[in-house]
PDB file of C-alpha atoms in Angstrom:
ATOM      1  CA  MET A 929     -48.958  13.478  57.232  1.00 40.00           C
ATOM      2  CA  LYS A 930     -48.377  10.882  59.952  1.00 44.00           C
ATOM      3  CA  ASP A 931     -52.120  10.251  60.283  1.00 52.00           C
ATOM      4  CA  GLU A 932     -52.451   9.872  56.487  1.00 51.00           C
ATOM      5  CA  SER A 933     -49.513   7.439  56.411  1.00 57.00           C
ATOM      6  CA  SER A 934     -50.968   5.415  59.282  1.00 81.00           C
ATOM      7  CA  ALA A 935     -54.380   5.257  57.580  1.00 79.00           C
ATOM      8  CA  ALA A 936     -52.759   4.093  54.338  1.00 84.00           C
ATOM      9  CA  LEU A 937     -50.876   1.340  56.149  1.00 87.00           C
ATOM     10  CA  ARG A 938     -54.052   0.179  57.895  1.00 87.00           C
ATOM     11  CA  ALA A 939     -55.834   0.008  54.547  1.00 88.00           C
ATOM     12  CA  LEU A 940     -52.910  -1.900  53.033  1.00 86.00           C
ATOM     13  CA  THR A 941     -52.964  -4.368  55.935  1.00 88.00           C
ATOM     14  CA  LEU A 942     -56.648  -5.084  55.317  1.00 88.00           C
ATOM     15  CA  LEU A 943     -56.069  -5.497  51.582  1.00 86.00           C
ATOM     16  CA  GLU A 944     -53.287  -8.004  52.297  1.00 82.00           C
ATOM     17  CA  GLN A 945     -55.528 -10.004  54.626  1.00 86.00           C
ATOM     18  CA  VAL A 946     -58.278 -10.258  52.013  1.00 83.00           C
ATOM     19  CA  ALA A 947     -55.926 -10.935  49.083  1.00 79.00           C
ATOM     20  CA  GLN A 948     -54.129 -13.761  50.891  1.00 75.00           C
ATOM     21  CA  ALA A 949     -57.306 -15.517  52.045  1.00 76.00           C
ATOM     22  CA  GLU A 950     -58.700 -18.467  50.092  1.00 68.00           C
ATOM     23  CA  HIS A 951     -62.264 -17.607  51.173  1.00 75.00           C
ATOM     24  CA  PRO A 952     -64.255 -14.418  51.769  1.00 82.00           C
ATOM     25  CA  VAL A 953     -63.066 -12.766  54.988  1.00 85.00           C
ATOM     26  CA  SER A 954     -65.524 -11.576  57.600  1.00 87.00           C
ATOM     27  CA  LEU A 955     -65.401  -8.283  59.451  1.00 87.00           C
ATOM     28  CA  ALA A 956     -64.828 -10.171  62.701  1.00 88.00           C
ATOM     29  CA  ALA A 957     -61.879 -12.103  61.236  1.00 89.00           C
ATOM     30  CA  LEU A 958     -60.294  -8.919  59.853  1.00 90.00           C
ATOM     31  CA  THR A 959     -60.717  -7.153  63.177  1.00 90.00           C
ATOM     32  CA  GLU A 960     -59.084 -10.030  65.018  1.00 87.00           C
ATOM     33  CA  ALA A 961     -56.248 -10.430  62.499  1.00 87.00           C
ATOM     34  CA  THR A 962     -55.307  -6.748  62.453  1.00 87.00           C
ATOM     35  CA  GLY A 963     -55.967  -5.853  66.087  1.00 88.00           C
ATOM     36  CA  LEU A 964     -57.677  -2.660  64.943  1.00 88.00           C
ATOM     37  CA  PRO A 965     -60.896  -1.361  66.520  1.00 89.00           C
ATOM     38  CA  LYS A 966     -63.969  -2.730  64.791  1.00 88.00           C
ATOM     39  CA  PRO A 967     -65.380   0.742  63.883  1.00 89.00           C
ATOM     40  CA  SER A 968     -62.033   1.639  62.256  1.00 89.00           C
ATOM     41  CA  VAL A 969     -61.949  -1.605  60.281  1.00 89.00           C
ATOM     42  CA  LEU A 970     -65.533  -1.109  59.102  1.00 87.00           C
ATOM     43  CA  ARG A 971     -64.818   2.485  58.047  1.00 90.00           C
ATOM     44  CA  ILE A 972     -61.686   1.513  56.074  1.00 91.00           C
ATOM     45  CA  LEU A 973     -63.446  -1.449  54.453  1.00 89.00           C
ATOM     46  CA  SER A 974     -66.295   0.814  53.362  1.00 88.00           C
ATOM     47  CA  ARG A 975     -63.826   3.165  51.674  1.00 90.00           C
ATOM     48  CA  LEU A 976     -62.017   0.286  49.994  1.00 89.00           C
ATOM     49  CA  VAL A 977     -65.335  -1.042  48.660  1.00 88.00           C
ATOM     50  CA  ASP A 978     -66.254   2.426  47.363  1.00 87.00           C
ATOM     51  CA  ALA A 979     -62.849   2.577  45.616  1.00 88.00           C
ATOM     52  CA  GLY A 980     -63.368  -0.809  43.936  1.00 86.00           C
ATOM     53  CA  MET A 981     -60.456  -2.404  45.793  1.00 86.00           C
ATOM     54  CA  LEU A 982     -62.753  -4.816  47.633  1.00 87.00           C
ATOM     55  CA  LEU A 983     -66.203  -6.293  47.089  1.00 83.00           C
ATOM     56  CA  ARG A 984     -68.701  -7.046  49.827  1.00 86.00           C
ATOM     57  CA  GLU A 985     -70.365 -10.445  49.548  1.00 79.00           C
ATOM     58  CA  PRO A 986     -74.149 -10.388  48.942  1.00 72.00           C
ATOM     59  CA  ALA A 987     -74.877 -11.151  52.612  1.00 66.00           C
ATOM     60  CA  GLY A 988     -72.813  -8.072  53.473  1.00 64.00           C
ATOM     61  CA  LYS A 989     -70.654  -9.725  56.124  1.00 78.00           C
ATOM     62  CA  SER A 990     -67.586 -10.878  54.175  1.00 86.00           C
ATOM     63  CA  TYR A 991     -65.138  -9.307  51.744  1.00 85.00           C
ATOM     64  CA  VAL A 992     -63.260 -10.429  48.621  1.00 81.00           C
ATOM     65  CA  SER A 993     -60.853  -8.760  46.205  1.00 82.00           C
ATOM     66  CA  GLY A 994     -62.464  -6.141  43.981  1.00 81.00           C
ATOM     67  CA  PRO A 995     -61.847  -5.370  40.295  1.00 77.00           C
ATOM     68  CA  ARG A 996     -59.396  -2.558  41.025  1.00 83.00           C
ATOM     69  CA  LEU A 997     -57.278  -4.758  43.314  1.00 80.00           C
ATOM     70  CA  SER A 998     -57.347  -7.551  40.720  1.00 74.00           C
ATOM     71  CA  ALA A 999     -56.226  -5.110  38.025  1.00 73.00           C
ATOM     72  CA  LEU A1000     -53.373  -3.960  40.257  1.00 76.00           C
ATOM     73  CA  ALA A1001     -52.257  -7.576  40.755  1.00 72.00           C
ATOM     74  CA  ARG A1002     -52.461  -8.222  37.009  1.00 69.00           C
ATOM     75  CA  ASP A1003     -50.446  -5.126  36.109  1.00 70.00           C
ATOM     76  CA  THR A1004     -47.853  -5.961  38.765  1.00 69.00           C
ATOM     77  CA  LEU A1005     -47.333  -9.417  37.278  1.00 65.00           C
ATOM     78  CA  LEU A1006     -47.262  -8.124  33.703  1.00 62.00           C
ATOM     79  CA  ASN A1007     -44.537  -5.621  34.588  1.00 67.00           C
ATOM     80  CA  SER A1008     -42.711  -7.521  37.335  1.00 67.00           C
ATOM     81  CA  PRO A1009     -38.889  -7.287  37.526  1.00 65.00           C
ATOM     82  CA  LEU A1010     -38.961 -11.111  37.617  1.00 68.00           C
ATOM     83  CA  ARG A1011     -40.677 -11.284  34.242  1.00 75.00           C
ATOM     84  CA  GLY A1012     -37.315 -11.937  32.575  1.00 79.00           C
ATOM     85  CA  GLU A1013     -36.690 -14.961  34.790  1.00 86.00           C
ATOM     86  CA  ARG A1014     -40.154 -16.329  34.061  1.00 86.00           C
ATOM     87  CA  HIS A1015     -39.633 -15.761  30.354  1.00 88.00           C
ATOM     88  CA  ARG A1016     -36.398 -17.761  30.483  1.00 93.00           C
ATOM     89  CA  ILE A1017     -38.248 -20.669  32.102  1.00 94.00           C
ATOM     90  CA  LEU A1018     -40.840 -20.590  29.302  1.00 93.00           C
ATOM     91  CA  ASP A1019     -38.125 -20.234  26.674  1.00 94.00           C
ATOM     92  CA  SER A1020     -36.347 -23.332  27.980  1.00 95.00           C
ATOM     93  CA  LEU A1021     -39.650 -25.219  27.969  1.00 95.00           C
ATOM     94  CA  VAL A1022     -40.346 -24.291  24.341  1.00 95.00           C
ATOM     95  CA  ASP A1023     -36.799 -25.298  23.308  1.00 95.00           C
ATOM     96  CA  GLU A1024     -37.417 -28.736  24.813  1.00 95.00           C
ATOM     97  CA  ILE A1025     -41.025 -29.369  23.775  1.00 95.00           C
ATOM     98  CA  GLY A1026     -40.884 -27.577  20.442  1.00 94.00           C
ATOM     99  CA  GLU A1027     -44.323 -25.997  20.845  1.00 94.00           C
ATOM    100  CA  THR A1028     -45.643 -22.649  22.072  1.00 92.00           C
ATOM    101  CA  CYS A1029     -45.894 -22.225  25.847  1.00 94.00           C
ATOM    102  CA  ASN A1030     -47.457 -19.472  27.891  1.00 93.00           C
ATOM    103  CA  CYS A1031     -48.048 -18.279  31.423  1.00 93.00           C
ATOM    104  CA  THR A1032     -51.566 -17.133  32.319  1.00 93.00           C
ATOM    105  CA  MET A1033     -53.609 -15.885  35.242  1.00 90.00           C
ATOM    106  CA  LEU A1034     -57.269 -15.459  36.101  1.00 89.00           C
ATOM    107  CA  ASP A1035     -58.600 -11.936  35.563  1.00 84.00           C
ATOM    108  CA  GLY A1036     -62.273 -11.646  36.455  1.00 81.00           C
ATOM    109  CA  ASP A1037     -64.221 -13.940  34.133  1.00 86.00           C
ATOM    110  CA  GLU A1038     -61.389 -14.375  31.611  1.00 88.00           C
ATOM    111  CA  VAL A1039     -57.868 -15.726  31.290  1.00 91.00           C
ATOM    112  CA  ILE A1040     -55.127 -13.215  30.539  1.00 89.00           C
ATOM    113  CA  TYR A1041     -51.754 -14.098  29.011  1.00 87.00           C
ATOM    114  CA  LEU A1042     -48.903 -12.851  31.199  1.00 87.00           C
ATOM    115  CA  ASP A1043     -46.160 -14.124  28.917  1.00 88.00           C
ATOM    116  CA  ARG A1044     -45.801 -16.321  25.856  1.00 88.00           C
ATOM    117  CA  VAL A1045     -42.938 -17.890  23.921  1.00 90.00           C
ATOM    118  CA  GLU A1046     -43.775 -18.927  20.366  1.00 87.00           C
ATOM    119  CA  THR A1047     -42.573 -22.036  18.606  1.00 85.00           C
ATOM    120  CA  ALA A1048     -40.389 -21.640  15.536  1.00 79.00           C
ATOM    121  CA  TRP A1049     -42.946 -23.587  13.462  1.00 70.00           C
ATOM    122  CA  PRO A1050     -44.722 -21.347  10.922  1.00 67.00           C
ATOM    123  CA  LEU A1051     -48.126 -22.863  11.802  1.00 58.00           C
ATOM    124  CA  ARG A1052     -49.078 -21.378  15.196  1.00 57.00           C
ATOM    125  CA  VAL A1053     -51.677 -19.268  17.005  1.00 64.00           C
ATOM    126  CA  ASN A1054     -50.710 -15.629  17.469  1.00 62.00           C
ATOM    127  CA  LEU A1055     -51.797 -14.591  20.992  1.00 64.00           C
ATOM    128  CA  GLN A1056     -49.570 -11.957  22.597  1.00 58.00           C
ATOM    129  CA  SER A1057     -49.102 -10.991  26.258  1.00 60.00           C
ATOM    130  CA  GLY A1058     -52.261  -9.236  27.415  1.00 63.00           C
ATOM    131  CA  SER A1059     -54.517 -11.352  25.181  1.00 75.00           C
ATOM    132  CA  ARG A1060     -57.631 -12.801  26.801  1.00 85.00           C
ATOM    133  CA  VAL A1061     -59.473 -16.075  26.302  1.00 90.00           C
ATOM    134  CA  PRO A1062     -62.692 -17.493  27.837  1.00 93.00           C
ATOM    135  CA  LEU A1063     -62.685 -19.632  30.963  1.00 95.00           C
ATOM    136  CA  HIS A1064     -64.992 -22.480  29.960  1.00 95.00           C
ATOM    137  CA  CYS A1065     -63.236 -23.544  26.754  1.00 95.00           C
ATOM    138  CA  SER A1066     -59.523 -22.916  27.388  1.00 96.00           C
ATOM    139  CA  ALA A1067     -57.179 -25.271  29.226  1.00 97.00           C
ATOM    140  CA  SER A1068     -56.000 -22.549  31.623  1.00 97.00           C
ATOM    141  CA  GLY A1069     -59.536 -21.289  32.157  1.00 96.00           C
ATOM    142  CA  LYS A1070     -60.907 -24.693  33.067  1.00 97.00           C
ATOM    143  CA  LEU A1071     -57.915 -25.193  35.360  1.00 97.00           C
ATOM    144  CA  PHE A1072     -58.728 -21.987  37.262  1.00 96.00           C
ATOM    145  CA  LEU A1073     -62.394 -22.954  37.466  1.00 96.00           C
ATOM    146  CA  ALA A1074     -61.430 -26.365  38.870  1.00 96.00           C
ATOM    147  CA  HIS A1075     -59.340 -24.744  41.621  1.00 94.00           C
ATOM    148  CA  MET A1076     -61.922 -22.084  42.426  1.00 91.00           C
ATOM    149  CA  ARG A1077     -64.195 -22.020  45.456  1.00 86.00           C
ATOM    150  CA  ARG A1078     -67.484 -23.664  44.553  1.00 88.00           C
ATOM    151  CA  GLU A1079     -69.515 -20.526  45.343  1.00 84.00           C
ATOM    152  CA  ALA A1080     -67.294 -18.314  43.183  1.00 84.00           C
ATOM    153  CA  ARG A1081     -67.364 -20.831  40.322  1.00 91.00           C
ATOM    154  CA  GLU A1082     -71.147 -21.097  40.445  1.00 88.00           C
ATOM    155  CA  ARG A1083     -71.460 -17.310  40.281  1.00 84.00           C
ATOM    156  CA  LEU A1084     -69.216 -17.132  37.223  1.00 85.00           C
ATOM    157  CA  LEU A1085     -70.886 -19.985  35.368  1.00 89.00           C
ATOM    158  CA  SER A1086     -74.402 -18.732  36.070  1.00 86.00           C
ATOM    159  CA  ALA A1087     -73.680 -15.082  35.197  1.00 82.00           C
ATOM    160  CA  ALA A1088     -73.964 -15.577  31.438  1.00 81.00           C
ATOM    161  CA  PRO A1089     -74.497 -18.299  28.818  1.00 86.00           C
ATOM    162  CA  LEU A1090     -71.420 -20.315  27.856  1.00 93.00           C
ATOM    163  CA  PRO A1091     -70.848 -19.466  24.162  1.00 95.00           C
ATOM    164  CA  ARG A1092     -69.990 -22.217  21.711  1.00 96.00           C
ATOM    165  CA  TYR A1093     -66.755 -21.647  19.795  1.00 96.00           C
ATOM    166  CA  THR A1094     -66.413 -25.091  18.198  1.00 97.00           C
ATOM    167  CA  PRO A1095     -68.451 -28.308  18.145  1.00 97.00           C
ATOM    168  CA  ASN A1096     -66.279 -29.492  21.075  1.00 97.00           C
ATOM    169  CA  THR A1097     -67.015 -26.545  23.402  1.00 97.00           C
ATOM    170  CA  LEU A1098     -68.599 -27.599  26.704  1.00 96.00           C
ATOM    171  CA  CYS A1099     -71.643 -25.333  26.975  1.00 95.00           C
ATOM    172  CA  ASP A1100     -73.554 -27.395  29.533  1.00 93.00           C
ATOM    173  CA  VAL A1101     -72.701 -26.512  33.148  1.00 94.00           C
ATOM    174  CA  ALA A1102     -73.227 -30.073  34.404  1.00 94.00           C
ATOM    175  CA  ALA A1103     -70.881 -31.497  31.772  1.00 94.00           C
ATOM    176  CA  LEU A1104     -68.336 -28.777  32.532  1.00 96.00           C
ATOM    177  CA  GLU A1105     -68.523 -29.528  36.255  1.00 95.00           C
ATOM    178  CA  ARG A1106     -67.741 -33.195  35.558  1.00 96.00           C
ATOM    179  CA  GLU A1107     -64.745 -32.104  33.509  1.00 96.00           C
ATOM    180  CA  LEU A1108     -63.577 -29.814  36.323  1.00 96.00           C
ATOM    181  CA  ARG A1109     -63.653 -32.655  38.849  1.00 96.00           C
ATOM    182  CA  THR A1110     -61.427 -34.696  36.540  1.00 96.00           C
ATOM    183  CA  ILE A1111     -59.048 -31.759  36.120  1.00 97.00           C
ATOM    184  CA  LYS A1112     -58.724 -31.263  39.885  1.00 94.00           C
ATOM    185  CA  LYS A1113     -58.033 -34.977  40.332  1.00 94.00           C
ATOM    186  CA  GLU A1114     -55.468 -35.255  37.511  1.00 94.00           C
ATOM    187  CA  GLY A1115     -53.736 -31.935  38.164  1.00 94.00           C
ATOM    188  CA  ALA A1116     -53.865 -30.970  34.469  1.00 97.00           C
ATOM    189  CA  SER A1117     -56.405 -29.475  32.083  1.00 98.00           C
ATOM    190  CA  PHE A1118     -56.843 -30.095  28.354  1.00 98.00           C
ATOM    191  CA  ASP A1119     -58.411 -28.055  25.585  1.00 97.00           C
ATOM    192  CA  ARG A1120     -59.573 -30.577  23.003  1.00 97.00           C
ATOM    193  CA  GLU A1121     -60.236 -28.137  20.154  1.00 96.00           C
ATOM    194  CA  GLU A1122     -62.787 -26.409  22.379  1.00 97.00           C
ATOM    195  CA  PHE A1123     -61.742 -22.825  21.630  1.00 95.00           C
ATOM    196  CA  LEU A1124     -60.106 -23.115  18.201  1.00 93.00           C
ATOM    197  CA  LEU A1125     -60.573 -26.001  15.794  1.00 95.00           C
ATOM    198  CA  GLY A1126     -57.318 -27.801  15.107  1.00 94.00           C
ATOM    199  CA  ILE A1127     -55.619 -26.487  18.263  1.00 94.00           C
ATOM    200  CA  VAL A1128     -55.062 -28.499  21.448  1.00 96.00           C
ATOM    201  CA  CYS A1129     -53.667 -27.316  24.756  1.00 96.00           C
ATOM    202  CA  MET A1130     -52.563 -28.631  28.140  1.00 98.00           C
ATOM    203  CA  ALA A1131     -52.274 -26.480  31.274  1.00 98.00           C
ATOM    204  CA  VAL A1132     -50.939 -27.169  34.765  1.00 98.00           C
ATOM    205  CA  PRO A1133     -51.290 -24.961  37.856  1.00 97.00           C
ATOM    206  CA  ILE A1134     -48.611 -22.730  39.305  1.00 95.00           C
ATOM    207  CA  LEU A1135     -49.376 -23.291  42.967  1.00 91.00           C
ATOM    208  CA  HIS A1136     -48.929 -21.184  46.074  1.00 85.00           C
ATOM    209  CA  GLY A1137     -49.880 -23.652  48.766  1.00 83.00           C
ATOM    210  CA  SER A1138     -53.117 -25.106  47.457  1.00 83.00           C
ATOM    211  CA  ARG A1139     -54.031 -22.022  45.410  1.00 85.00           C
ATOM    212  CA  ALA A1140     -53.607 -21.887  41.642  1.00 91.00           C
ATOM    213  CA  ILE A1141     -52.182 -18.366  41.339  1.00 89.00           C
ATOM    214  CA  ALA A1142     -51.304 -18.801  37.647  1.00 92.00           C
ATOM    215  CA  ALA A1143     -50.904 -21.525  35.042  1.00 96.00           C
ATOM    216  CA  VAL A1144     -48.358 -22.679  32.493  1.00 97.00           C
ATOM    217  CA  ALA A1145     -49.711 -24.133  29.262  1.00 96.00           C
ATOM    218  CA  LEU A1146     -48.622 -25.457  25.897  1.00 95.00           C
ATOM    219  CA  HIS A1147     -50.472 -24.974  22.598  1.00 92.00           C
ATOM    220  CA  ALA A1148     -50.047 -26.893  19.377  1.00 94.00           C
ATOM    221  CA  PRO A1149     -51.894 -27.757  16.181  1.00 94.00           C
ATOM    222  CA  LEU A1150     -53.512 -31.182  16.406  1.00 94.00           C
ATOM    223  CA  ALA A1151     -51.618 -32.085  13.238  1.00 92.00           C
ATOM    224  CA  ARG A1152     -48.370 -31.933  15.255  1.00 93.00           C
ATOM    225  CA  LEU A1153     -49.428 -32.907  18.770  1.00 94.00           C
ATOM    226  CA  SER A1154     -52.236 -35.121  20.054  1.00 96.00           C
ATOM    227  CA  ILE A1155     -53.719 -34.951  23.540  1.00 96.00           C
ATOM    228  CA  ASP A1156     -51.789 -38.112  24.447  1.00 96.00           C
ATOM    229  CA  GLY A1157     -48.652 -36.500  23.051  1.00 96.00           C
ATOM    230  CA  ALA A1158     -49.247 -33.421  25.191  1.00 96.00           C
ATOM    231  CA  ARG A1159     -49.870 -35.591  28.253  1.00 96.00           C
ATOM    232  CA  ALA A1160     -46.431 -37.156  27.800  1.00 96.00           C
ATOM    233  CA  TRP A1161     -44.962 -33.709  28.618  1.00 97.00           C
ATOM    234  CA  LEU A1162     -46.914 -33.419  31.891  1.00 97.00           C
ATOM    235  CA  PRO A1163     -43.931 -34.127  34.222  1.00 97.00           C
ATOM    236  CA  ARG A1164     -41.816 -31.510  32.426  1.00 97.00           C
ATOM    237  CA  MET A1165     -44.663 -28.989  32.539  1.00 97.00           C
ATOM    238  CA  GLN A1166     -45.118 -29.589  36.261  1.00 97.00           C
ATOM    239  CA  GLU A1167     -41.394 -29.072  36.760  1.00 96.00           C
ATOM    240  CA  ALA A1168     -41.643 -25.728  34.960  1.00 96.00           C
ATOM    241  CA  ALA A1169     -44.693 -24.802  37.047  1.00 96.00           C
ATOM    242  CA  ARG A1170     -42.704 -25.397  40.247  1.00 95.00           C
ATOM    243  CA  ALA A1171     -39.857 -23.245  38.918  1.00 95.00           C
ATOM    244  CA  LEU A1172     -42.317 -20.487  38.018  1.00 93.00           C
ATOM    245  CA  ALA A1173     -43.972 -20.726  41.439  1.00 91.00           C
ATOM    246  CA  GLY A1174     -40.581 -19.981  42.991  1.00 89.00           C
ATOM    247  CA  THR A1175     -40.536 -16.586  41.249  1.00 85.00           C
ATOM    248  CA  TYR A1176     -43.734 -15.369  42.903  1.00 76.00           C
ATOM    249  CA  GLY A1177     -42.453 -15.342  46.489  1.00 59.00           C
ATOM    250  CA  PRO A1178     -44.254 -15.914  49.791  1.00 52.00           C
ATOM    251  CA  GLN A1179     -46.786 -13.090  49.286  1.00 47.00           C
ATOM    252  CA  ALA A1180     -48.156 -14.353  45.934  1.00 47.00           C
TER     253      ALA A1180
END
């Protein structure tokens, strides 16, 4: 039992090292960080890759989070004990702005809604917690792309065609890359009727250091809120993003 417990803790230590890194982590770096023998680290990493917890980069020398680890992180956030506190922050934001606000995170090649507070207006978009939207034509999605490592972003954008949802959807990678540079510079992302006609959105990052671990966004019909009108709420949205960041803790 002791050996099994020790092996589990070693595996958890390696998962933490990879999950906290902003770049793929090499075998040498993991060996140095953990102080474990290199053959032991390689053996554990191989098992974690087989289990879908980690992925090995194409060159075979570095590791990133795998789909199973990402799903675990998503489910943890969706069912976190702090979800009530985050919901209260969103609720206060909606009371002030008067439009729907949501909290999202990156999940593979999509955006998933962690939480959402609807406006009282009868005209609104019904997207519940757990709903998913594309990366290239949603405000949160473009925000995550803008904060992503260039290599990871290029892999995502080259994996499949970028479908057109409206006449405003950016389907050209070069045009999208220009938009992403602007987003990174401004610290906010806008959906200009790119996913749904008549609906605009603004998203700002929830940061852990320099990493965008999640996003907070507002949605509204263009008939009620213009892009300039949404931009006027940017300071308040950034304030909410800082409050939300405080609920994720040092290990986010």
